[in-house]
Coordinates of C-alpha atoms in Angstrom, one line a residue:
M32 CA -94.2 -54.7 46.7
D33 CA -92.2 -51.7 47.8
G34 CA -90.8 -49.3 45.0
T35 CA -87.4 -48.8 46.8
I36 CA -84.6 -50.7 45.4
A37 CA -82.3 -52.1 48.0
S38 CA -78.5 -51.6 47.5
S39 CA -76.3 -54.6 47.3
P40 CA -73.4 -55.2 49.6
A41 CA -70.9 -54.5 46.8
Q42 CA -72.3 -51.1 46.1
S43 CA -72.2 -50.2 49.8
E44 CA -68.5 -51.1 49.9
A45 CA -67.6 -49.0 46.8
G46 CA -69.2 -45.8 47.9
P47 CA -66.4 -44.3 50.0
A48 CA -63.7 -45.0 47.3
T49 CA -65.8 -43.3 44.7
R50 CA -66.4 -40.3 46.8
M51 CA -62.6 -40.0 47.4
R52 CA -61.9 -40.1 43.7
R53 CA -64.4 -37.4 43.1
V54 CA -62.9 -35.2 45.8
G55 CA -59.4 -35.8 44.3
G56 CA -60.6 -34.9 40.8
V57 CA -62.1 -31.7 42.1
L58 CA -58.9 -30.8 43.9
K59 CA -56.8 -31.5 40.8
R60 CA -59.1 -29.3 38.7
R61 CA -58.8 -26.5 41.3
A62 CA -55.0 -26.9 41.3
R63 CA -54.8 -26.8 37.6
L64 CA -57.1 -23.7 37.6
I65 CA -54.9 -22.0 40.2
G66 CA -51.8 -22.9 38.3
G67 CA -53.2 -21.6 35.1
L68 CA -54.2 -18.4 36.8
L69 CA -50.7 -18.0 38.2
I70 CA -49.1 -18.7 34.8
A71 CA -51.5 -16.2 33.2
L72 CA -50.6 -13.6 35.9
I73 CA -46.9 -14.2 35.4
A74 CA -47.3 -14.0 31.6
V75 CA -49.3 -10.8 32.0
F76 CA -46.6 -9.4 34.3
L77 CA -43.8 -10.3 31.9
I78 CA -45.7 -8.9 29.0
A79 CA -46.5 -5.7 30.8
R80 CA -42.9 -5.4 31.9
F81 CA -41.7 -6.0 28.4
L82 CA -44.1 -3.4 27.0
I83 CA -43.1 -0.9 29.6
H84 CA -39.4 -1.5 29.0
R85 CA -39.9 -1.4 25.3
A86 CA -41.7 1.9 25.7
A87 CA -38.9 3.4 27.7
Y88 CA -35.8 1.9 26.1
V89 CA -34.3 1.1 22.7
S90 CA -32.5 -2.2 22.9
T91 CA -30.1 -3.8 20.6
A92 CA -27.9 -6.9 20.7
D93 CA -26.0 -5.7 17.6
A94 CA -23.3 -4.0 19.7
R95 CA -19.7 -4.7 20.6
I96 CA -16.8 -3.2 22.4
A97 CA -14.7 -1.0 20.0
S98 CA -11.3 0.8 20.3
D99 CA -8.8 2.6 18.1
M100 CA -6.7 -0.3 16.7
I101 CA -3.3 1.2 16.0
A102 CA -1.5 -0.5 13.2
V103 CA 2.3 0.2 13.6
S104 CA 4.2 0.2 10.3
T105 CA 7.7 1.0 9.2
D106 CA 9.0 3.7 6.8
I107 CA 11.9 1.6 5.7
S108 CA 12.6 -2.0 4.6
G109 CA 15.1 -4.2 6.2
R110 CA 15.9 -7.3 8.2
I111 CA 14.4 -7.6 11.6
T112 CA 17.1 -7.9 14.2
G113 CA 15.0 -7.9 17.4
V114 CA 11.5 -8.2 18.7
A115 CA 11.2 -6.6 22.1
V116 CA 7.6 -7.5 23.0
G117 CA 5.1 -10.3 22.7
E118 CA 1.4 -10.5 22.0
G119 CA -0.7 -9.5 25.0
E120 CA 2.0 -7.5 26.7
R121 CA 1.4 -3.9 27.9
V122 CA 3.7 -1.2 26.6
S123 CA 4.1 2.5 27.2
A124 CA 4.5 5.2 24.5
G125 CA 8.1 5.1 23.3
D126 CA 8.8 1.5 24.2
V127 CA 10.8 -0.4 21.6
L128 CA 8.8 -2.9 19.6
F129 CA 11.2 -3.9 16.8
T130 CA 14.8 -3.2 15.7
I131 CA 15.8 -3.3 12.1
D132 CA 19.4 -3.7 10.8
D133 CA 20.8 -0.1 10.7
R134 CA 24.5 -0.6 9.9
E135 CA 24.3 1.0 6.5
A136 CA 22.4 3.9 7.8
A137 CA 24.8 4.4 10.7
Y138 CA 27.8 4.3 8.4
T139 CA 26.2 7.0 6.2
L140 CA 25.5 9.1 9.3
A141 CA 29.1 8.8 10.4
E142 CA 30.3 9.9 7.0
Y143 CA 28.0 13.0 7.1
E144 CA 29.2 13.8 10.6
A145 CA 32.8 13.6 9.5
D146 CA 32.1 16.1 6.7
A147 CA 30.5 18.4 9.2
E148 CA 33.5 18.2 11.5
R149 CA 35.9 18.9 8.5
L150 CA 33.9 22.0 7.6
R151 CA 33.9 23.2 11.1
A152 CA 37.6 22.8 11.2
E153 CA 38.0 24.7 8.0
I154 CA 35.8 27.5 9.2
S155 CA 37.8 27.7 12.5
R156 CA 41.1 27.8 10.5
E157 CA 39.8 30.6 8.1
E158 CA 38.5 32.6 11.0
T159 CA 41.9 32.4 12.7
R160 CA 43.6 33.3 9.4
A161 CA 41.3 36.3 9.0
S162 CA 42.0 37.4 12.6
L163 CA 45.8 37.1 12.2
A164 CA 45.8 38.7 8.7
T165 CA 43.7 41.6 10.0
S166 CA 46.1 42.2 12.9
K167 CA 49.1 41.8 10.7
A168 CA 47.7 43.9 7.9
G169 CA 46.7 46.6 10.3
S170 CA 50.2 46.8 11.8
E171 CA 51.9 46.8 8.5
V172 CA 49.6 49.4 7.0
D173 CA 50.3 51.6 10.1
A174 CA 54.0 51.1 9.8
R175 CA 54.1 51.7 6.0
T176 CA 52.0 54.8 6.4
A177 CA 54.4 56.1 9.0
G178 CA 57.3 55.2 6.7
T179 CA 55.7 57.0 3.8
Q180 CA 55.1 60.1 5.9
S181 CA 58.7 60.0 7.1
A182 CA 60.0 59.6 3.6
S183 CA 57.8 62.5 2.4
A184 CA 59.2 64.6 5.2
A185 CA 62.7 63.6 4.2
V186 CA 62.0 64.7 0.6
E187 CA 60.8 68.1 1.7
A188 CA 63.9 68.5 3.9
A189 CA 66.2 67.4 1.0
R190 CA 64.3 69.8 -1.4
S191 CA 64.9 72.6 1.1
D192 CA 68.6 71.8 1.3
Y193 CA 68.8 71.6 -2.4
A194 CA 67.2 75.0 -2.8
T195 CA 69.6 76.5 -0.2
A196 CA 72.6 74.9 -2.0
Q197 CA 71.4 76.2 -5.3
R198 CA 71.1 79.8 -4.0
D199 CA 74.6 79.5 -2.4
Y200 CA 76.0 78.3 -5.7
E201 CA 74.4 81.1 -7.7
R202 CA 75.7 83.7 -5.2
T203 CA 79.2 82.2 -5.3
R204 CA 79.2 82.0 -9.1
D205 CA 78.2 85.7 -9.3
L206 CA 81.0 86.7 -6.9
F207 CA 83.5 84.5 -8.8
D208 CA 82.5 86.2 -12.1
R209 CA 83.3 89.5 -10.5
G210 CA 86.6 88.2 -9.2
R211 CA 85.7 88.5 -5.6
V212 CA 86.0 84.8 -4.6
S213 CA 88.5 82.2 -5.6
Q214 CA 88.0 79.1 -7.8
A215 CA 88.2 76.9 -4.7
A216 CA 85.1 78.7 -3.2
L217 CA 83.2 78.1 -6.5
D218 CA 84.2 74.4 -6.5
Q219 CA 83.0 74.0 -3.0
A220 CA 79.6 75.6 -3.8
T221 CA 79.3 73.4 -6.9
N222 CA 80.1 70.3 -4.8
A223 CA 77.5 71.3 -2.2
L224 CA 74.8 71.7 -4.8
E225 CA 75.5 68.3 -6.4
T226 CA 75.4 66.7 -2.9
A227 CA 72.1 68.3 -2.1
E228 CA 70.7 67.2 -5.5
Q229 CA 71.8 63.6 -4.8
Q230 CA 70.2 63.7 -1.4
L231 CA 67.0 65.0 -2.8
R232 CA 66.9 62.1 -5.4
R233 CA 67.7 59.6 -2.7
A234 CA 64.9 61.0 -0.5
E235 CA 62.4 60.8 -3.4
A236 CA 63.4 57.2 -4.1
D237 CA 62.9 56.3 -0.4
R238 CA 59.5 58.0 -0.6
N239 CA 58.5 56.0 -3.7
R240 CA 59.7 52.8 -2.0
A241 CA 57.6 53.6 1.1
V242 CA 54.5 54.3 -1.1
A243 CA 55.0 51.0 -2.8
E244 CA 55.3 49.2 0.5
Q245 CA 52.2 50.9 1.8
R246 CA 50.3 49.8 -1.3
T247 CA 51.5 46.2 -0.6
A248 CA 50.3 46.5 2.9
N249 CA 46.9 47.7 1.6
I250 CA 46.8 44.6 -0.7
G251 CA 47.3 42.5 2.4
G252 CA 44.2 44.1 3.9
Q253 CA 42.3 43.0 0.8
E254 CA 43.4 39.4 1.4
V255 CA 41.6 39.6 4.7
E256 CA 38.4 40.6 2.8
L257 CA 38.8 37.6 0.5
I258 CA 39.0 35.3 3.5
E259 CA 35.9 36.9 5.0
L260 CA 34.1 36.4 1.7
E261 CA 35.1 32.7 1.8
L262 CA 33.7 32.1 5.3
P263 CA 30.0 32.5 4.3
V264 CA 30.5 29.9 1.6
L265 CA 32.0 27.5 4.1
R266 CA 29.2 28.2 6.6
A267 CA 26.6 27.5 4.0
A268 CA 28.2 24.2 3.1
L269 CA 28.3 23.3 6.8
K270 CA 24.5 24.0 7.1
Q271 CA 23.9 21.8 4.1
V272 CA 25.9 18.9 5.7
E273 CA 24.3 19.4 9.1
A274 CA 20.9 19.1 7.4
R275 CA 22.1 15.9 5.8
V276 CA 23.2 14.7 9.3
E277 CA 19.8 15.5 10.8
A278 CA 18.0 13.8 7.9
Q279 CA 20.2 10.7 8.2
Q280 CA 19.6 10.6 12.0
V281 CA 15.9 10.4 11.2
V282 CA 16.6 7.4 8.9
V283 CA 18.7 5.8 11.7
D284 CA 15.9 6.3 14.2
Q285 CA 13.4 4.8 11.8
H286 CA 15.2 1.5 12.2
T287 CA 13.9 1.4 15.8
I288 CA 10.1 0.9 15.8
R289 CA 8.5 2.3 19.0
S290 CA 5.0 2.2 20.4
P291 CA 3.1 5.3 19.7
I292 CA 0.7 4.9 22.6
D293 CA 0.2 3.4 26.1
G294 CA -1.6 0.1 25.3
I295 CA -1.6 -3.6 24.8
V296 CA 0.1 -5.5 21.9
D297 CA -2.7 -7.4 20.2
E298 CA -0.7 -9.0 17.3
I299 CA 2.9 -9.3 16.1
F300 CA 3.3 -9.8 12.3
Y301 CA 7.1 -10.3 12.1
D302 CA 9.8 -12.5 13.7
V303 CA 13.5 -12.0 14.1
G304 CA 15.3 -12.6 10.8
E305 CA 12.3 -11.8 8.6
H306 CA 12.5 -8.9 6.1
S307 CA 10.1 -6.0 6.7
L308 CA 8.5 -4.0 3.9
R309 CA 8.1 -0.3 3.9
G310 CA 4.5 0.7 4.7
F311 CA 3.4 -2.8 5.9
R312 CA 2.1 -3.1 9.4
M313 CA 4.3 -4.8 11.9
A314 CA 2.1 -4.8 15.0
L315 CA -1.4 -4.1 16.2
L316 CA -2.1 -2.2 19.4
H317 CA -5.0 -0.7 21.3
D318 CA -5.4 1.4 24.4
P319 CA -7.5 -0.5 27.0
E320 CA -8.3 2.7 28.8
S321 CA -10.0 4.1 25.6
V322 CA -12.8 1.8 24.6
W323 CA -16.4 2.4 23.7
V324 CA -19.5 0.6 22.5
S325 CA -20.3 0.6 18.8
A326 CA -23.9 -0.3 18.4
N327 CA -26.2 -0.5 15.3
I328 CA -29.8 0.7 15.8
K329 CA -32.7 0.0 13.5
E330 CA -33.9 2.9 11.4
T331 CA -37.3 2.5 13.0
N332 CA -35.9 3.3 16.4
I333 CA -33.2 5.8 15.6
R334 CA -35.7 8.7 16.2
H335 CA -35.6 7.9 19.9
V336 CA -31.8 8.0 20.2
R337 CA -30.1 11.3 20.9
P338 CA -26.6 12.2 22.0
G339 CA -26.5 12.4 25.7
A340 CA -29.0 9.6 26.3
P341 CA -28.0 7.2 29.2
V342 CA -27.3 3.6 28.4
E343 CA -27.3 0.4 30.3
I344 CA -24.8 -2.1 29.0
K345 CA -24.6 -5.8 29.5
A346 CA -21.4 -7.5 28.5
D347 CA -21.6 -11.2 27.4
A348 CA -18.3 -11.7 29.0
Y349 CA -19.5 -10.4 32.4
P350 CA -23.3 -11.2 32.7
G351 CA -23.8 -9.9 36.2
E352 CA -21.7 -6.7 35.8
E353 CA -23.5 -3.3 35.6
I354 CA -21.9 -1.0 33.0
R355 CA -23.2 2.4 32.3
G356 CA -22.6 4.7 29.4
R357 CA -23.9 7.6 27.4
V358 CA -24.6 8.1 23.7
T359 CA -22.0 10.5 22.2
K360 CA -22.5 10.2 18.4
V361 CA -25.2 9.2 16.0
H362 CA -24.1 8.7 12.5
D363 CA -26.0 10.3 9.6
A364 CA -25.7 7.5 7.1
T365 CA -26.7 3.8 7.3
I366 CA -24.1 1.1 7.5
G367 CA -25.1 0.0 4.0
E368 CA -24.3 3.4 2.6
A369 CA -20.9 3.4 4.3
A370 CA -20.0 0.0 2.9
L371 CA -17.1 -0.3 0.4
M372 CA -19.5 -2.0 -2.1
P373 CA -23.1 -0.8 -1.6
N374 CA -25.8 -2.9 -3.2
P375 CA -27.5 -0.8 -6.0
N376 CA -30.1 -3.5 -6.6
A377 CA -29.1 -3.9 -10.2
N378 CA -31.3 -7.0 -10.9
G379 CA -34.5 -5.1 -10.2
V380 CA -35.7 -7.6 -7.5
F381 CA -36.4 -5.5 -4.4
T382 CA -36.6 -6.9 -0.9
K383 CA -37.1 -4.3 1.8
I384 CA -34.7 -4.8 4.7
T385 CA -34.7 -2.6 7.7
Q386 CA -31.5 -0.6 7.7
R387 CA -29.3 0.1 10.7
I388 CA -27.5 3.2 11.8
A389 CA -24.3 3.1 13.8
I390 CA -24.0 5.0 17.1
R391 CA -21.2 5.5 19.6
I392 CA -21.6 5.0 23.3
D393 CA -18.9 6.2 25.7
I394 CA -18.5 4.0 28.8
E395 CA -18.8 5.9 32.1
E396 CA -18.4 3.1 34.6
A397 CA -16.6 -0.2 34.1
D398 CA -14.8 -2.2 36.8
V399 CA -13.9 -5.0 34.4
P400 CA -11.6 -5.2 31.5
L401 CA -13.5 -4.7 28.2
R402 CA -11.8 -6.3 25.2
P403 CA -12.4 -4.9 21.7
G404 CA -14.7 -7.1 19.6
T405 CA -16.6 -8.7 22.5
M406 CA -20.4 -8.6 22.3
V407 CA -22.6 -6.5 24.5
R408 CA -26.3 -5.6 24.7
A409 CA -27.2 -2.0 25.0
Q410 CA -30.4 -0.5 26.4
I411 CA -30.8 3.1 25.5
R412 CA -33.3 5.3 27.3
K413 CA -35.6 6.9 24.7
Q414 CA -35.3 10.7 24.3
P415 CA -38.3 12.6 23.1
P416 CA -37.6 15.3 20.6
D417 CA -38.3 18.1 23.2
E418 CA -35.5 16.7 25.4
A419 CA -32.9 16.4 22.7
G420 CA -29.8 18.4 23.6

């Protein structure tokens, strides 16, 4: 008997199918191996890229767009009579935001202005009086001085006439006593002497009256001095009232609330008819042209961040937009130290938490509107200590 075992017809028919399955299994194993190798290569590539990026950059997702938020408040209290803008509107510096009822302040301003006009009129009147009195007093003093001089000259002339008449009388009296002239001649000389004496007294009286009138004219000049002394008092009062006018004008202007910047109105806190309170904010604004990134960096990475380092910024609102910036400020204290209520760990249980330090990143290139508060991701190129500026 032969040792070879003959194959049955069934086994002969199953041979090709088995070989196909074996070939398919081999191909599948090779495909899985190749796929695994590709996945491994991709993973290695991604890990290598991550490590290279991590070695070159400090990344943080704890970052957001920031801006100076201007809270507009009022220095007075009053009823809102007008709201000139709405939320989201763009305004320019000096544009009216609110108006507050200013009738009482306007009435007070009008009263102060009337007082100022009254004082100006009084000053003008007194200046005119002083000018007229000066002119009048000067003319009268000149006239009275001339009259006094004329009266003095008349006294001297009358005194000379009196002396002459007295000499004539004495000579005639001597001749009469010696019998050389008649009684009529003596009477005539006596009459001439009495007449000269009366004229001298009259001239002296006229001179005294002229001196008195000159003294009165001089008193008129002193009245001008009194007017001139009154003018500085009136001018000082006018300055005081003008200062009140300026101060009240400030109060009137405070009833019109204006925008301090060119920006966008983010929020309005009052409506028409409501009563504003002094010191309370009425609107919130920001300048869209002056925004930056406020980012918080882990204390373990802060040694790699220096002012001047370039930054790549990815905004969540614009995923495909490239935004570039540069670090301009690195704070010296952590956010926890700057908090209003820092945690002193009074219970004695300590859990170490990595602290964060705030930095400021100024944006250099941005073709999209960046809104304060929106989230961004910042990738800061590491700066070795020898390159720190």
